[in-house]
PDB file of C-alpha atoms in Angstrom:
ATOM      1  CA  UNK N 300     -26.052 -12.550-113.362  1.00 93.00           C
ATOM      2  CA  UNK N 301     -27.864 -13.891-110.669  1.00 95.00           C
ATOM      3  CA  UNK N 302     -27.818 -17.657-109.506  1.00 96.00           C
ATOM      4  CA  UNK N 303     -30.860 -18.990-106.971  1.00 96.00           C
ATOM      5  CA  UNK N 304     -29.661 -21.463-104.376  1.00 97.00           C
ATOM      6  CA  UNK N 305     -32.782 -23.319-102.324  1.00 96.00           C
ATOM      7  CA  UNK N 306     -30.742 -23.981 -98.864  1.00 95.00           C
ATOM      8  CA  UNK N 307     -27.261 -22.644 -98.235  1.00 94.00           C
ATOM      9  CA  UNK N 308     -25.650 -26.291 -98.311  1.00 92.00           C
ATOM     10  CA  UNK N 309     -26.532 -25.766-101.735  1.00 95.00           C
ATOM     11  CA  UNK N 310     -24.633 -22.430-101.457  1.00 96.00           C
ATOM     12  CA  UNK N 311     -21.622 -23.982-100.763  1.00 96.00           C
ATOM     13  CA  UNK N 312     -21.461 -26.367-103.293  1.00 94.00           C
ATOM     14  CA  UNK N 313     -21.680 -24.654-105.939  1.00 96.00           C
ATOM     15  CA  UNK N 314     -19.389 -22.211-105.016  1.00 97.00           C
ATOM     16  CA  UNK N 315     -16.585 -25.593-103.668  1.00 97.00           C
ATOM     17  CA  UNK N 316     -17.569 -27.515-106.894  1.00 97.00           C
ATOM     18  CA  UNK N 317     -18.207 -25.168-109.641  1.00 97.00           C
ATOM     19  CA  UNK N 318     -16.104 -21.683-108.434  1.00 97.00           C
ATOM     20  CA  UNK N 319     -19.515 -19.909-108.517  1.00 97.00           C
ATOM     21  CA  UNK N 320     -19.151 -16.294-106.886  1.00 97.00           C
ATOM     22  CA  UNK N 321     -20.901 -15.907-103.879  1.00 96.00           C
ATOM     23  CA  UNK N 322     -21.646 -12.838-104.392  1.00 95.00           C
ATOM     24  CA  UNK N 323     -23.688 -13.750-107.404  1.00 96.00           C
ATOM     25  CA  UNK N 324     -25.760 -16.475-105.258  1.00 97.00           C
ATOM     26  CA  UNK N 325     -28.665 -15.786-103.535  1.00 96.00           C
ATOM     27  CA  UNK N 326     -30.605 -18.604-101.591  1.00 96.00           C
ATOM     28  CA  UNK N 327     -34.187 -18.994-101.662  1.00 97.00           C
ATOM     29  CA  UNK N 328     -35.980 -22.257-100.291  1.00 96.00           C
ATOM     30  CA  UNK N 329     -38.788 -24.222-101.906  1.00 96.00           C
ATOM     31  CA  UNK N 330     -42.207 -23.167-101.331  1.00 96.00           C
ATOM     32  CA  UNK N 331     -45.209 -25.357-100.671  1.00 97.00           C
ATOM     33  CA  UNK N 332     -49.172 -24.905-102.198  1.00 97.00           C
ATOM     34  CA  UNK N 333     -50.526 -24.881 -98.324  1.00 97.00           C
ATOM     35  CA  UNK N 334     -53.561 -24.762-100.060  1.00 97.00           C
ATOM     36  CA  UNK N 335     -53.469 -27.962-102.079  1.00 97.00           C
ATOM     37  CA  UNK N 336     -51.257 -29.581 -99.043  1.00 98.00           C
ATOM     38  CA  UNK N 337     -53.039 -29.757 -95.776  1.00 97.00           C
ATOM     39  CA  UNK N 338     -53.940 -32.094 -93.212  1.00 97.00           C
ATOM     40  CA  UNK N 339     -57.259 -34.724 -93.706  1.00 96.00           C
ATOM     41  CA  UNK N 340     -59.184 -36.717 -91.833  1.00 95.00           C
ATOM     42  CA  UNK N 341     -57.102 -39.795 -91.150  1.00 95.00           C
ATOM     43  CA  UNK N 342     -59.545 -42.176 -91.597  1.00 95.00           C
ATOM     44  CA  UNK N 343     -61.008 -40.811 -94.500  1.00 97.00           C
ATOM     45  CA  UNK N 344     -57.741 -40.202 -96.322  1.00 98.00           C
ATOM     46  CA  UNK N 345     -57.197 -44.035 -95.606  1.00 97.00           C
ATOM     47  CA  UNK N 346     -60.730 -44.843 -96.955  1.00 97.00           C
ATOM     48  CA  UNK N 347     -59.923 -42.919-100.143  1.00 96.00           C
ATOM     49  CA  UNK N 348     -56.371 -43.928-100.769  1.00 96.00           C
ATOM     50  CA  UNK N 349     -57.437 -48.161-100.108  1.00 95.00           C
ATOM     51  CA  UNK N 350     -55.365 -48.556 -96.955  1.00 95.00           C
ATOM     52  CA  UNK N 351     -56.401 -50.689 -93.573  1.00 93.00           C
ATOM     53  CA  UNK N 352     -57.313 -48.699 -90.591  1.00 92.00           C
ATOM     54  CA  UNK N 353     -55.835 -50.758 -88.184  1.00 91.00           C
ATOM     55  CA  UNK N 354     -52.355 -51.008 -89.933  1.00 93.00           C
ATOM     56  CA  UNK N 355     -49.277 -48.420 -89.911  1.00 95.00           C
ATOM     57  CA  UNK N 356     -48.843 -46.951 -93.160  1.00 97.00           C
ATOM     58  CA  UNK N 357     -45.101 -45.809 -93.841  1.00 98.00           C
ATOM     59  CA  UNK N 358     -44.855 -43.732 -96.919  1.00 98.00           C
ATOM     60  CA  UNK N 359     -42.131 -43.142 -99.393  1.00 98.00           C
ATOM     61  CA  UNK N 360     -42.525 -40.191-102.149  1.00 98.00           C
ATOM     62  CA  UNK N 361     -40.265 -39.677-104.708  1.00 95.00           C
ATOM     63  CA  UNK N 362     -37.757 -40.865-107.579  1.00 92.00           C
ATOM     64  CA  UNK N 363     -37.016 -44.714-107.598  1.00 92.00           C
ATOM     65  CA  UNK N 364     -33.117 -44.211-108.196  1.00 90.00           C
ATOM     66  CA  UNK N 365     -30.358 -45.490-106.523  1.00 91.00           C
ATOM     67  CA  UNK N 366     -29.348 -42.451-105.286  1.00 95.00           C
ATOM     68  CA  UNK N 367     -33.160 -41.341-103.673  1.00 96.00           C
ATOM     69  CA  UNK N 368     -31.828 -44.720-100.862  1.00 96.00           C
ATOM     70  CA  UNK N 369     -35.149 -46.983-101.378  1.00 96.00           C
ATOM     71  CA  UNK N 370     -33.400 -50.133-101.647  1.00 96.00           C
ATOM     72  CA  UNK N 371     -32.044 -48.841 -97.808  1.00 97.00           C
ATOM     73  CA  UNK N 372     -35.542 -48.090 -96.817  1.00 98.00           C
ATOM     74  CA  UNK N 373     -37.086 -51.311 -97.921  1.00 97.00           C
ATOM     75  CA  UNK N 374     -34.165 -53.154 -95.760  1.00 97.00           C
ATOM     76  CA  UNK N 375     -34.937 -50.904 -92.992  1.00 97.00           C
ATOM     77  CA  UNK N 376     -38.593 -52.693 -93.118  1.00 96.00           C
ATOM     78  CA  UNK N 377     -36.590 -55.899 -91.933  1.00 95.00           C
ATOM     79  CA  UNK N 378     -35.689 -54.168 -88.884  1.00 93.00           C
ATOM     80  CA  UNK N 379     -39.098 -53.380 -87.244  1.00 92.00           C
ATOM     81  CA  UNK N 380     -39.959 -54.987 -84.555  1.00 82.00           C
ATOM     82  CA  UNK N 381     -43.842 -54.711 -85.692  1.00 70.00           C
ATOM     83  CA  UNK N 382     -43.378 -55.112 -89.163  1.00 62.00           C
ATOM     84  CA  UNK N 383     -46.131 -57.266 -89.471  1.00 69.00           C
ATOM     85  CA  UNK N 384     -48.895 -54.565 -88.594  1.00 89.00           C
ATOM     86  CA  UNK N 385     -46.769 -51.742 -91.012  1.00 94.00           C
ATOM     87  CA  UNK N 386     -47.397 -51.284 -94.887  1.00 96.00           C
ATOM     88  CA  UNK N 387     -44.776 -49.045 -96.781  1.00 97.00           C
ATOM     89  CA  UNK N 388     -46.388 -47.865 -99.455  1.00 97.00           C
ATOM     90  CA  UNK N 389     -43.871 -46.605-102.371  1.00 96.00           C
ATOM     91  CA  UNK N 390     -45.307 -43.801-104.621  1.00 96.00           C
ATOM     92  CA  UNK N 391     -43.096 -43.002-107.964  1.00 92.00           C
ATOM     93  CA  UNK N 392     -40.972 -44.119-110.790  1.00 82.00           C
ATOM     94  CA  UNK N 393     -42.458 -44.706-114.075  1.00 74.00           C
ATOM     95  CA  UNK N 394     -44.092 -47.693-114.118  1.00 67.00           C
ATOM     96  CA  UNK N 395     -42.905 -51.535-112.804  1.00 71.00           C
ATOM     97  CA  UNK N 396     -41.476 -52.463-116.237  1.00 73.00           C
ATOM     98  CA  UNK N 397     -38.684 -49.686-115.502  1.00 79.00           C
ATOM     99  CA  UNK N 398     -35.177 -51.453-114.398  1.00 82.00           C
ATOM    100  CA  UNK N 399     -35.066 -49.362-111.499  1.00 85.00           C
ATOM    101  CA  UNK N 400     -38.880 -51.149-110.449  1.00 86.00           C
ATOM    102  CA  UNK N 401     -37.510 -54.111-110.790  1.00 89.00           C
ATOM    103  CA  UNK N 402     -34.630 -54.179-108.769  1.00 92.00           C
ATOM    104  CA  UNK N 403     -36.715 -53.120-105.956  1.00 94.00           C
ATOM    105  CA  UNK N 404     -39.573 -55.388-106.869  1.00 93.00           C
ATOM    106  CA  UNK N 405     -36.492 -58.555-106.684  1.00 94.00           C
ATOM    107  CA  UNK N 406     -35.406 -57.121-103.633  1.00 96.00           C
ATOM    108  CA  UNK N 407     -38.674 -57.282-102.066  1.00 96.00           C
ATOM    109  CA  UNK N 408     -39.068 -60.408-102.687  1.00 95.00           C
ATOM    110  CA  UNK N 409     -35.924 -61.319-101.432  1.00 96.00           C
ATOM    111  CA  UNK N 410     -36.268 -59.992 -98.283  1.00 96.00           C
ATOM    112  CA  UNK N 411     -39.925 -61.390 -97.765  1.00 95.00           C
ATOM    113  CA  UNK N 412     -41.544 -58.278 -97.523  1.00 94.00           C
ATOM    114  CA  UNK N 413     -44.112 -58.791-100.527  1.00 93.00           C
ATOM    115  CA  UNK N 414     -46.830 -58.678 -98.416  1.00 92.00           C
ATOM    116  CA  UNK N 415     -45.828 -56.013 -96.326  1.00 94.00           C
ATOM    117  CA  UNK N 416     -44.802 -53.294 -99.078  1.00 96.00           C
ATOM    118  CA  UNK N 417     -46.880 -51.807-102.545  1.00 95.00           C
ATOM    119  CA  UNK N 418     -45.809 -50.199-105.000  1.00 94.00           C
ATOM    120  CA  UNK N 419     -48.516 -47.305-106.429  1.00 93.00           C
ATOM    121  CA  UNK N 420     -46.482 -45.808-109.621  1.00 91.00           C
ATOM    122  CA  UNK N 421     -47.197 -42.428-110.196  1.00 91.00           C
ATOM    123  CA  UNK N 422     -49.991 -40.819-108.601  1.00 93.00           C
ATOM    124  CA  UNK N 423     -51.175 -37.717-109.803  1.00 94.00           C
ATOM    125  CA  UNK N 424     -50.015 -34.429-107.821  1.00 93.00           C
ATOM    126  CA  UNK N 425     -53.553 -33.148-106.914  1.00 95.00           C
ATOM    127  CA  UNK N 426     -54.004 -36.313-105.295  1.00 96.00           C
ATOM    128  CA  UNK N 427     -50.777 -36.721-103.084  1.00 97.00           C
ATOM    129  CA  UNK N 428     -52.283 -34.738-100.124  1.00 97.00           C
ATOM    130  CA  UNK N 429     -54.497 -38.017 -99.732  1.00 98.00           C
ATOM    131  CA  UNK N 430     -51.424 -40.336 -99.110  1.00 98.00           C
ATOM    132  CA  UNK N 431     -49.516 -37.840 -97.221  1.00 98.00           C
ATOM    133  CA  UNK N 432     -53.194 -37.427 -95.141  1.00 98.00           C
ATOM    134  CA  UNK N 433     -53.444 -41.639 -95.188  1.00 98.00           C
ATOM    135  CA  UNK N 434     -49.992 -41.905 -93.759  1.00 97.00           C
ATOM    136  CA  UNK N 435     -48.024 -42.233 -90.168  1.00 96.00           C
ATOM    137  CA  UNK N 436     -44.987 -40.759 -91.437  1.00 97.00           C
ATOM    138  CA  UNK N 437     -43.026 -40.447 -94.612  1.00 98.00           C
ATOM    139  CA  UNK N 438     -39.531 -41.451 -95.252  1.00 98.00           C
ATOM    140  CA  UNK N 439     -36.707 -39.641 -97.261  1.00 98.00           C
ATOM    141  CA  UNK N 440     -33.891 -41.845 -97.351  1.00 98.00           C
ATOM    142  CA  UNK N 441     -32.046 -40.156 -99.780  1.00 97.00           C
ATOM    143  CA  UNK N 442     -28.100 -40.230-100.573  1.00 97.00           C
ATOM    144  CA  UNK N 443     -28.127 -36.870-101.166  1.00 94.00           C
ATOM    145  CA  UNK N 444     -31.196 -33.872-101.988  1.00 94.00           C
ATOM    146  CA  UNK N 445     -30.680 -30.393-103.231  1.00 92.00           C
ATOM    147  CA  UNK N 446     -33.475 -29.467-100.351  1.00 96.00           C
ATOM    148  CA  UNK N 447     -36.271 -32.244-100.245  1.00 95.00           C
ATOM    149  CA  UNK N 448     -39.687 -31.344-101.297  1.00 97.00           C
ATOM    150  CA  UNK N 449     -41.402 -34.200-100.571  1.00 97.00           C
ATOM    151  CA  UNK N 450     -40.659 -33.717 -96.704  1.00 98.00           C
ATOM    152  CA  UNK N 451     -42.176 -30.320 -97.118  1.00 97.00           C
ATOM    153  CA  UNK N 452     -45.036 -31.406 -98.794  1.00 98.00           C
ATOM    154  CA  UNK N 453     -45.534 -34.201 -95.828  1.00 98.00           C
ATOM    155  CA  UNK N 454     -45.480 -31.679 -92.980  1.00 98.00           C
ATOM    156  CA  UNK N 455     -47.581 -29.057 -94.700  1.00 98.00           C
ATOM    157  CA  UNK N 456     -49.983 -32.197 -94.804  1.00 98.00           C
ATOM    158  CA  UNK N 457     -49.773 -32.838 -91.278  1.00 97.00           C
ATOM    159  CA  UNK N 458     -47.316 -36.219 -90.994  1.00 97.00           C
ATOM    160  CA  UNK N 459     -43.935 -36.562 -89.875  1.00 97.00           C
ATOM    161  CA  UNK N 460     -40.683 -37.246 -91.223  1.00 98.00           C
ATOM    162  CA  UNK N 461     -37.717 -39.639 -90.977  1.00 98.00           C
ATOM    163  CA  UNK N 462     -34.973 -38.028 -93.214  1.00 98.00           C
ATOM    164  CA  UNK N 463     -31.333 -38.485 -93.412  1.00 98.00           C
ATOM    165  CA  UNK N 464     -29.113 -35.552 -93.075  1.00 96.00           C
ATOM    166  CA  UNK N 465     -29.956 -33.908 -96.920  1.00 96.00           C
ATOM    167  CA  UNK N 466     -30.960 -30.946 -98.409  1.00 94.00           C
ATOM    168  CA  UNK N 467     -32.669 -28.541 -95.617  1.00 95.00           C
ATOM    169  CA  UNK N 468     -33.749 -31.478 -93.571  1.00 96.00           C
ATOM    170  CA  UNK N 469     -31.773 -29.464 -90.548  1.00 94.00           C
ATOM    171  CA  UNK N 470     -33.748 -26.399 -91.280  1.00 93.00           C
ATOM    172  CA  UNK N 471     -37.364 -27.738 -91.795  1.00 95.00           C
ATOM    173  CA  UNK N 472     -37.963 -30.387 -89.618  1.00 96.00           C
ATOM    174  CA  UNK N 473     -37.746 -30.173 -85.930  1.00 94.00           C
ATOM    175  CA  UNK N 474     -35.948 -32.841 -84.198  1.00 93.00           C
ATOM    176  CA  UNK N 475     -38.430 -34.776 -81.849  1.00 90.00           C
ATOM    177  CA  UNK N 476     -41.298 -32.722 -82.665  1.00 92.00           C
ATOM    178  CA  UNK N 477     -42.078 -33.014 -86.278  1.00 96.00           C
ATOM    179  CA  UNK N 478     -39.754 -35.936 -86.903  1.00 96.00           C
ATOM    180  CA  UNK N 479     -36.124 -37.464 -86.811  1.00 97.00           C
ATOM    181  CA  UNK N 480     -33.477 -36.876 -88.852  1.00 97.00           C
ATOM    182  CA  UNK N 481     -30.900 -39.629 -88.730  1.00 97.00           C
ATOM    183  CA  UNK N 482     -27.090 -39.866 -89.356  1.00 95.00           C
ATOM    184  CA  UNK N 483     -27.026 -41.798 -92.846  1.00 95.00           C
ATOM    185  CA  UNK N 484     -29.465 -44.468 -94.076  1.00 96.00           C
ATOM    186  CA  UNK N 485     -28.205 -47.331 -92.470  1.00 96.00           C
ATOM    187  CA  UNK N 486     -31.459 -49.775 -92.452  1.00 97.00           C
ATOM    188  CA  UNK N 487     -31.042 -49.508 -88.587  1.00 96.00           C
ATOM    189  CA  UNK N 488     -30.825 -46.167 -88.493  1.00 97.00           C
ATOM    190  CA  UNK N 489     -34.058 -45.298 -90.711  1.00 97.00           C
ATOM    191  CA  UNK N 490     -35.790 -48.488 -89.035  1.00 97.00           C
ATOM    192  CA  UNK N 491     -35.325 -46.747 -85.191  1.00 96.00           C
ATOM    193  CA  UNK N 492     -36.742 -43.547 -86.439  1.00 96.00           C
ATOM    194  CA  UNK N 493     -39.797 -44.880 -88.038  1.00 96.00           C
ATOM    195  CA  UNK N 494     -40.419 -46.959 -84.733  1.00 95.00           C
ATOM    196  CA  UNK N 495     -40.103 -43.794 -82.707  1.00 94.00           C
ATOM    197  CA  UNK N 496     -42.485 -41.973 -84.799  1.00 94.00           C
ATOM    198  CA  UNK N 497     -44.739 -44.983 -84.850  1.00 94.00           C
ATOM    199  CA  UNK N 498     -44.833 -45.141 -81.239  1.00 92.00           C
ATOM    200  CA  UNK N 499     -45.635 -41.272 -80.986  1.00 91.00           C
ATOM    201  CA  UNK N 500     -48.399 -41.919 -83.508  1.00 88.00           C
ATOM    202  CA  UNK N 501     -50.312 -44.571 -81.692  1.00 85.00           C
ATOM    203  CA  UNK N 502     -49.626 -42.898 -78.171  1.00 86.00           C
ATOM    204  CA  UNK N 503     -51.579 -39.926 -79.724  1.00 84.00           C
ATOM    205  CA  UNK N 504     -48.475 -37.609 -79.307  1.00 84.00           C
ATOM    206  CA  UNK N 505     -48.716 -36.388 -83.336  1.00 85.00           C
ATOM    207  CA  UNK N 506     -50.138 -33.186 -83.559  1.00 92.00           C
ATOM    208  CA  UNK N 507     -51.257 -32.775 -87.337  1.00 95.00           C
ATOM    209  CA  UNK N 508     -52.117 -28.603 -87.040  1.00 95.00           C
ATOM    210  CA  UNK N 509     -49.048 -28.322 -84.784  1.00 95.00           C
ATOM    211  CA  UNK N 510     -46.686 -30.411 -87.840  1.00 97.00           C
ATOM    212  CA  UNK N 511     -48.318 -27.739 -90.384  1.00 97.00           C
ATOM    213  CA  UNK N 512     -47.892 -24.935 -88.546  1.00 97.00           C
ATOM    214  CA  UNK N 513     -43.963 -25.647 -88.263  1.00 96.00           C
ATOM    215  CA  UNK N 514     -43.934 -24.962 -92.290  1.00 97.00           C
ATOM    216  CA  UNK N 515     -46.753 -22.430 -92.850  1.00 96.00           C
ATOM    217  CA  UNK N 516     -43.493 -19.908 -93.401  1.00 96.00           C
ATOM    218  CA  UNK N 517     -42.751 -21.681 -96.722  1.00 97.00           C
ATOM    219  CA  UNK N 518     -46.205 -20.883 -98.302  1.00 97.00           C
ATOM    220  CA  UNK N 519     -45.799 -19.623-101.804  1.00 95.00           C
ATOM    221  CA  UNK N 520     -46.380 -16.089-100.935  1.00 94.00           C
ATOM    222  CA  UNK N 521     -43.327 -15.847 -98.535  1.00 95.00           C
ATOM    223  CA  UNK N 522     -40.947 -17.542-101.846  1.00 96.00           C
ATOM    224  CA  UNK N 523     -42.321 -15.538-104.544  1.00 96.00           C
ATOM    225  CA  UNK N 524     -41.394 -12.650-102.024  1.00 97.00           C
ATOM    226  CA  UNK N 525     -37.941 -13.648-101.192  1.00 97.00           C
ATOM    227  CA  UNK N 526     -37.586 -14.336-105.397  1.00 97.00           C
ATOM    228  CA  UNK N 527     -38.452 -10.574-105.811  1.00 97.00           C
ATOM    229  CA  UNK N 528     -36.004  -9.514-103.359  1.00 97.00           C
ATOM    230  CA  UNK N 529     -33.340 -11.240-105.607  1.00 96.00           C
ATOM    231  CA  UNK N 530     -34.537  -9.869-108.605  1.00 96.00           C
ATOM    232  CA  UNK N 531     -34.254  -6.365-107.072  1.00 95.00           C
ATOM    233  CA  UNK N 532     -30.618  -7.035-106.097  1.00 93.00           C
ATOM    234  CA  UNK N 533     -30.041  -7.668-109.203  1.00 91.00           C
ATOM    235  CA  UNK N 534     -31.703  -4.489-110.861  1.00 92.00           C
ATOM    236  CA  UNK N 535     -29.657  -2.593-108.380  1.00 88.00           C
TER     237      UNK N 535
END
């Protein structure tokens, strides 16, 4: 009777691909715990996660598919002009012995970058806020996304985001201010708006408070809110 939607690209597809009524959709985004997801210390959220203080951390979150673009991302680390001061650290996928693993683990070492990049596995959800905390920026450079979680869960955290155009990438981040979103995940592409946000970062131009504050209206209260607004459609 009633079909939930999280951006209105989303809207549209379903209605283009599947003949869904619009009148029947309703679109409510993802919400974010802004209680568990906040911004740390820097320093101590590097001292607790294992990383360097005096490197750039680039972070990846997410799925280790094909279509999530990490095989574009880890090229993209080829394009850096200061690659050799900047870790991407890869957090998901179940475990190195998947297939998925090692196609990225061969493709790392192809491209040299095996001292340069780790790869952390799962990592428990309680504890992401630390690596989001620990990081520079994050990185979604995903094919496609329904909306993106991940980047939501980075800014509530206080750290930027290089996305491609997915999901509600055009609706949560702010171009220039809380991060780039680029045209498709061309390793050129991703690799300029990492170094952008890398140069912010060590001119002191990131505002952590000011990056949480551009998301504080997708706290779980304001979603379970909008949900009950769709339920009372409905009843109507």
């Amino acid at each position: 009777q009633r079909i939930l939607a999280t951006t209105e690209r989303e809207r549209d597809h379903l209605m283009r691909y599947y003949g869904a009524d619009p009148k029947r959709i309703g679109v409510v985004p993802c919400g974010v715990n802004l209680d568990l997801f906040r911004p740390m210390d820097k320093r101590t959220a590097r001292r607790r996660a294992g990383f360097p203080i005096d490197e750039s951390i680039v972070l990846y979150v997410g799925r280790l598919a094909r279509i999530k673009g990490t095989e574009r991302l880890l090229q993209a680390m080829t394009h850096l002009k200061c690659s050799k001061r900047t870790r991407l650290i890869i957090i998901g996928g179940d475990g190195l012995q998947t297939r998925e693993s090692r196609q990225l683990l061969r493709l790392t070492q192809r491209l040299g970058l095996q001292d340069a990049v780790e790869f952390l596995g799962r990592v428990d959800h309680e504890i992401l806020p630390t690596y989001y905390s620990a990081a520079d920026l994050m990185v979604l450079p995903s094919h496609y996304e329904t909306f993106g979680l991940v980047a939501l869960e980075a800014l509530a955290s206080g750290t930027p985001v290089v996305a491609t155009r997915v999901g509600a990438m055009e609706t949560i981040l702010r171009e220039g201010e809380t991060g780039y979103i680029v045209a498709n995940n061309g390793p050129d592409l991703l690799a300029a708006g990492i170094e952008k946000l890398l140069e912010r970062a060590r001119a002191g131009a990131v505002s952590t408070d000011a990056i949480r504050a551009s998301v504080v209206g997708f706290g779980w209260d304001t979603v379970v809110s909008a949900v009950i607004d769709q339920y009372g459609i409905l009843l109507k």
